[in-house]
CSV table of C-alpha atoms in Angstrom, one decimal:
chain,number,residue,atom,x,y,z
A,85,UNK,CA,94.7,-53.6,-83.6
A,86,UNK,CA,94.2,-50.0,-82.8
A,87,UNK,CA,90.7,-48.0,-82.5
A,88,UNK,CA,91.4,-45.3,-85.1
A,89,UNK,CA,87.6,-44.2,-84.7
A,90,UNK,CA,86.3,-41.1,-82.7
A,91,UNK,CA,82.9,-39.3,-81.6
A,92,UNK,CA,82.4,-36.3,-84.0
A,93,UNK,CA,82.4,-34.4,-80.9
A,94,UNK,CA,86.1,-35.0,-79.6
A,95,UNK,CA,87.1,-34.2,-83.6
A,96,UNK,CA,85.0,-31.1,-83.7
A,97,UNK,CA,86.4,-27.8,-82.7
A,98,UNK,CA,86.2,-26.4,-79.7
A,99,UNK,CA,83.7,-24.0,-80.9
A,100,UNK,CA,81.2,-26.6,-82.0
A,101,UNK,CA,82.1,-28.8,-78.9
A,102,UNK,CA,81.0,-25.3,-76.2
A,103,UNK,CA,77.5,-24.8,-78.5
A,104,UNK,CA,76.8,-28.6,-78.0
A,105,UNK,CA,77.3,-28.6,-74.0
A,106,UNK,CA,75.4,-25.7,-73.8
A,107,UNK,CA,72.9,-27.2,-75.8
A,108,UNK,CA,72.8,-30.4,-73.9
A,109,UNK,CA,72.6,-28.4,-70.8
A,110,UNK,CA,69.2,-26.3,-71.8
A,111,UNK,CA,67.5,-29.7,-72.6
A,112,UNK,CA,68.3,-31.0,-69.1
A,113,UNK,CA,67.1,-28.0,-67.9
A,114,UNK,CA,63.6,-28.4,-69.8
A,115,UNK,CA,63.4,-32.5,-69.2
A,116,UNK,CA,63.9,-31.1,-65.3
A,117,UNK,CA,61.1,-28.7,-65.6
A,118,UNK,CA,58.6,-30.7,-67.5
A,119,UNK,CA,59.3,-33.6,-64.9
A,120,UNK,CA,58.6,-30.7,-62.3
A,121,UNK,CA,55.1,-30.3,-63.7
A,122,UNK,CA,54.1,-33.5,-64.1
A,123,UNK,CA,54.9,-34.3,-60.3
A,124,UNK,CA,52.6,-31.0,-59.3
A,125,UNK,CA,49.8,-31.4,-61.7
A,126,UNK,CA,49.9,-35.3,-60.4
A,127,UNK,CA,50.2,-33.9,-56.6
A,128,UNK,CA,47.9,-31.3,-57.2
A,129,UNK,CA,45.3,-34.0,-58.3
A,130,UNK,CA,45.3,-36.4,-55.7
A,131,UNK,CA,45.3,-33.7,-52.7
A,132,UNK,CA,42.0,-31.7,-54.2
A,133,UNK,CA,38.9,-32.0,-52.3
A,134,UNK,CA,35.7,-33.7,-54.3
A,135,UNK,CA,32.6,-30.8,-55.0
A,136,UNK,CA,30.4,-31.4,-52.7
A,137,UNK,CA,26.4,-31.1,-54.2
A,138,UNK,CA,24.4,-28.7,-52.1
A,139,UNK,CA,20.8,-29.8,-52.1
A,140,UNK,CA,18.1,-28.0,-54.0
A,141,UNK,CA,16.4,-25.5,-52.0
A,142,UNK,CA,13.1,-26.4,-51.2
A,143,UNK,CA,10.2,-24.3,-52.7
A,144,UNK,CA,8.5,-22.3,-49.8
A,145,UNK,CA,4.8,-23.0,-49.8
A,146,UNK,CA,2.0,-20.5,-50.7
A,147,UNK,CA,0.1,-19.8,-47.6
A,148,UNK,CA,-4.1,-19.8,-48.5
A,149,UNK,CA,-6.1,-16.4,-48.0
A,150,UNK,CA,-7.9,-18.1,-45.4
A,151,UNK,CA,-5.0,-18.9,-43.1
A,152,UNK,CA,-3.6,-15.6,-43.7
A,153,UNK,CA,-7.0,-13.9,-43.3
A,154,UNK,CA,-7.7,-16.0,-39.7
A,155,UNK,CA,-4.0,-14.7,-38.6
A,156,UNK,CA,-5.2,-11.4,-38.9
A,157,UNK,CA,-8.2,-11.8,-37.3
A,158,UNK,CA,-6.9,-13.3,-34.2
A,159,UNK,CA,-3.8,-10.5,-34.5
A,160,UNK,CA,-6.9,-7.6,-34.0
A,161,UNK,CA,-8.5,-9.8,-31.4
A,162,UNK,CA,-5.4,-10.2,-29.6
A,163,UNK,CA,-4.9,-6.3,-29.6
A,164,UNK,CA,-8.1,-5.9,-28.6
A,165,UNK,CA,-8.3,-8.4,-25.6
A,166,UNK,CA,-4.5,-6.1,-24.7
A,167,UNK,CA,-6.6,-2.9,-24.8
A,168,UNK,CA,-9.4,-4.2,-22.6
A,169,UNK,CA,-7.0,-5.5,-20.5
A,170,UNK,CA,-5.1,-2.3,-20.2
A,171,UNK,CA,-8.3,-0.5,-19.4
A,172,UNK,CA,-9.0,-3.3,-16.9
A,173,UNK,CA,-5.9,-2.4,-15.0
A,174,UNK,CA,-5.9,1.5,-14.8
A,175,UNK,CA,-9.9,0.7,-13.6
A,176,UNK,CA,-8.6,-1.8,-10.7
A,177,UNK,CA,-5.9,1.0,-10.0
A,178,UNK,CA,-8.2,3.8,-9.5
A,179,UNK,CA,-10.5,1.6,-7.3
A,180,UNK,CA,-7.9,0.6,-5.1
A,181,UNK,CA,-6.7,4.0,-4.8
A,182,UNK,CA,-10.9,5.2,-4.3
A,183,UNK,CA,-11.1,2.5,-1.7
A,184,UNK,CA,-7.8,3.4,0.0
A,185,UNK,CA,-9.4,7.3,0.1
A,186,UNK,CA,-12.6,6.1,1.3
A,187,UNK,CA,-11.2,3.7,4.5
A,188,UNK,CA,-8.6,6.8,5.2
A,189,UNK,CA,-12.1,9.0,6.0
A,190,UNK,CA,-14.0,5.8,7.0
A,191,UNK,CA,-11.3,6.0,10.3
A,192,UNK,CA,-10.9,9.6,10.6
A,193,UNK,CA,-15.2,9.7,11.0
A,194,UNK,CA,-14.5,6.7,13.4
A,195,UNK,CA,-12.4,8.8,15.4
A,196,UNK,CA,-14.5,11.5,15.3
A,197,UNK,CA,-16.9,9.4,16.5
A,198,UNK,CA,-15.2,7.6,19.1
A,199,UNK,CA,-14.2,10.9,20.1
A,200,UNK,CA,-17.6,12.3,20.2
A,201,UNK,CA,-19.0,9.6,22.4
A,202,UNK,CA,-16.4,10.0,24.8
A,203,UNK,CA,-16.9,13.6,25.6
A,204,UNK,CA,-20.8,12.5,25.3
A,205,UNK,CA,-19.8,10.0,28.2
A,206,UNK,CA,-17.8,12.4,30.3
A,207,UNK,CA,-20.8,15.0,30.0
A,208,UNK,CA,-23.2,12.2,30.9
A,209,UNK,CA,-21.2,11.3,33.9
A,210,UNK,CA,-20.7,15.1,35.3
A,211,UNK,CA,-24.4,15.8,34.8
A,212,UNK,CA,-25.1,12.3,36.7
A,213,UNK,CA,-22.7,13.8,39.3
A,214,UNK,CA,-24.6,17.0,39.5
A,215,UNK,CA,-27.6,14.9,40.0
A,216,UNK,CA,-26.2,12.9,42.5
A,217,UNK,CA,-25.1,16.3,44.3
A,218,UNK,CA,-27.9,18.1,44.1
A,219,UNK,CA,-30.0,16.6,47.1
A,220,UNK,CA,-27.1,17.6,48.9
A,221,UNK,CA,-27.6,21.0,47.6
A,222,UNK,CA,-31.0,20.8,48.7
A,223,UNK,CA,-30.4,19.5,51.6
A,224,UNK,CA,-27.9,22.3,52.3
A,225,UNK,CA,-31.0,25.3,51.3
A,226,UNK,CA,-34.3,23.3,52.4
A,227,UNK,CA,-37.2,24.8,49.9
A,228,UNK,CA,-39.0,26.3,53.8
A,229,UNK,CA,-38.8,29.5,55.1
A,230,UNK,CA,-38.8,30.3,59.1
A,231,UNK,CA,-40.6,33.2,59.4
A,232,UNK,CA,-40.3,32.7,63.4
A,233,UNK,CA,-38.8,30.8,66.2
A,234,UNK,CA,-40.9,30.4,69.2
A,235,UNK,CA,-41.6,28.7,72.5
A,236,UNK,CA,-45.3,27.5,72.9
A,237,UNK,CA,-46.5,25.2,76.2
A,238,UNK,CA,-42.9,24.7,77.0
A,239,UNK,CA,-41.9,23.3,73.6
A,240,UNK,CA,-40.0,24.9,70.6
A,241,UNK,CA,-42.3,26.3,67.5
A,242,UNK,CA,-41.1,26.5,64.3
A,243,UNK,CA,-43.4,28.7,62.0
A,244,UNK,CA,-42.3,28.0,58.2
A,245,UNK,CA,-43.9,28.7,54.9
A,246,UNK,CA,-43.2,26.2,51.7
A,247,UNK,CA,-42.9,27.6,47.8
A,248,UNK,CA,-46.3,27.1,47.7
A,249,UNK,CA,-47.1,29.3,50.5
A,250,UNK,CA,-48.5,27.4,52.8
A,251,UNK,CA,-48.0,27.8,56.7
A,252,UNK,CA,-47.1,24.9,58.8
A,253,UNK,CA,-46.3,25.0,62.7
A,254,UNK,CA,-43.1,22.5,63.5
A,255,UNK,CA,-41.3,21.6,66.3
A,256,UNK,CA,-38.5,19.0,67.0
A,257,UNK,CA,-38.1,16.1,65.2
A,258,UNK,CA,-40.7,17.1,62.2
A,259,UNK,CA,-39.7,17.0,59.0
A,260,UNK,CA,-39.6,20.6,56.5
A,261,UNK,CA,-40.6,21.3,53.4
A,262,UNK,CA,-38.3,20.1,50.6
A,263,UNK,CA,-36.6,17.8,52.6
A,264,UNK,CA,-35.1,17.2,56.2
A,265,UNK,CA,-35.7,17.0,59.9
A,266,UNK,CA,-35.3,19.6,62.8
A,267,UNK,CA,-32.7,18.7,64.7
A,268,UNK,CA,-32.5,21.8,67.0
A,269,UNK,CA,-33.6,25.3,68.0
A,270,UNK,CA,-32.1,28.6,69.1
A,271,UNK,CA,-35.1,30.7,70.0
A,272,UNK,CA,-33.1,33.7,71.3
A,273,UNK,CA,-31.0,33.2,68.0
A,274,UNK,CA,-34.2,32.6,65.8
A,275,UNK,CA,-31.7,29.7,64.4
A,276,UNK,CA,-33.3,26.0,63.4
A,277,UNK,CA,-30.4,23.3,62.9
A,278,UNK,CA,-31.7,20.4,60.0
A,279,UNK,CA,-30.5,17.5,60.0
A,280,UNK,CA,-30.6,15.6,56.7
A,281,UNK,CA,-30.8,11.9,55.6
A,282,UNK,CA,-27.5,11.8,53.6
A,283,UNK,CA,-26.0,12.8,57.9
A,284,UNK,CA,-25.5,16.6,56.6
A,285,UNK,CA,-26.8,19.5,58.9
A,286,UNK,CA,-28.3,22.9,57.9
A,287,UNK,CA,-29.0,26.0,59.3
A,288,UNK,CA,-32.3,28.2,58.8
A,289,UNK,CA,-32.9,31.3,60.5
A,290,UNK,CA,-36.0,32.9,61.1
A,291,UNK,CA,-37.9,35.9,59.5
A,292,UNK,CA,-38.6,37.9,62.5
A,293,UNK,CA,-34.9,38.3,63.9
């Protein structure tokens, strides 16, 4: 028995059969599209993060007047204490710098000093040579003066007068005014050799020559 029956789309014209493909082909097109969305609203779902809940912010705390009035007054003692310490400083600085001045002349009127006593020392010494020369000296111009050189009973006579004036009558081996001894005499030459105690010898010579 033969199949006489057909799909109303093989009998249709070919007209009516290219509107039904291209309407079959649209509504694949949207059944592809809506499937589309589906998979990246689901995909978009399951890969977005969770809100995370930031906590509250805590309130700040109202300092007193008290506190804040203490903070102050140790912020002005603070300054205070920096000023005085400041001032403390620059004090210690000039100080330092007075005492540094002060040992500078303390060793320069040292050295004056030190220099002072030397030449003070040096003078000293040359006057105690002087001293120590003059008898010498002395010795050298006896104080006695010969007025005359004689011979009396055989023996030599020495007449001499000291810085007081007075007259004495020597011979050998007596001692003159102002220091040492005849040690010889010259009558023709009116000359009277002294010998002195530091071994020195002198020469006098008489008044009437």
């Amino acid at each position: 028995m033969m199949n006489t029956s057909s799909s109303p789309s093989s009998d249709a014209p070919a007209p009516i059969k290219r509107r039904l493909s291209r309407t079959s082909a649209i509504a694949g097109s949207l059944v592809l599209l809506v499937v589309v969305l589906a998979a990246f609203g689901y995909f978009t779902a399951i890969t977005r993060p969770e809100p995370v809940a930031l906590p509250a912010p805590e309130p700040v705390a109202q300092v007193p007047d008290a506190v804040v009035e203490r903070l102050d007054r140790l912020e002005t003692m603070v300054r205070y204490l920096t000023a005085q310490v400041t001032l403390s400083i620059e004090a210690q600085t000039a100080i330092a710098a007075d005492v540094a001045t002060l040992r500078l002349r303390a060793d320069a009127e040292a050295e004056k000093a030190a220099e002072a006593a030397r030449q003070a020392e040096e003078r000293r010494a040359a006057q105690q040579n002087r001293r120590a020369a003059r008898p010498a000296a002395q010795s050298a111009a006896p104080k006695a003066a010969v007025l005359s050189v004689d011979s009396w009973g055989g023996k030599p006579s020495v007449v001499v007068r000291d810085s007081d004036g007075k007259v004495q009558f020597l011979t050998l081996g007596d001692r003159l005014p102002g220091g040492g001894v005849i040690g010889g005499v010259q009558v023709a030459e009116q000359r009277v050799t002294v010998r002195h105690a530091d071994g020195s010898v002198s020469t006098l010579i008489g008044k009437a020559q």
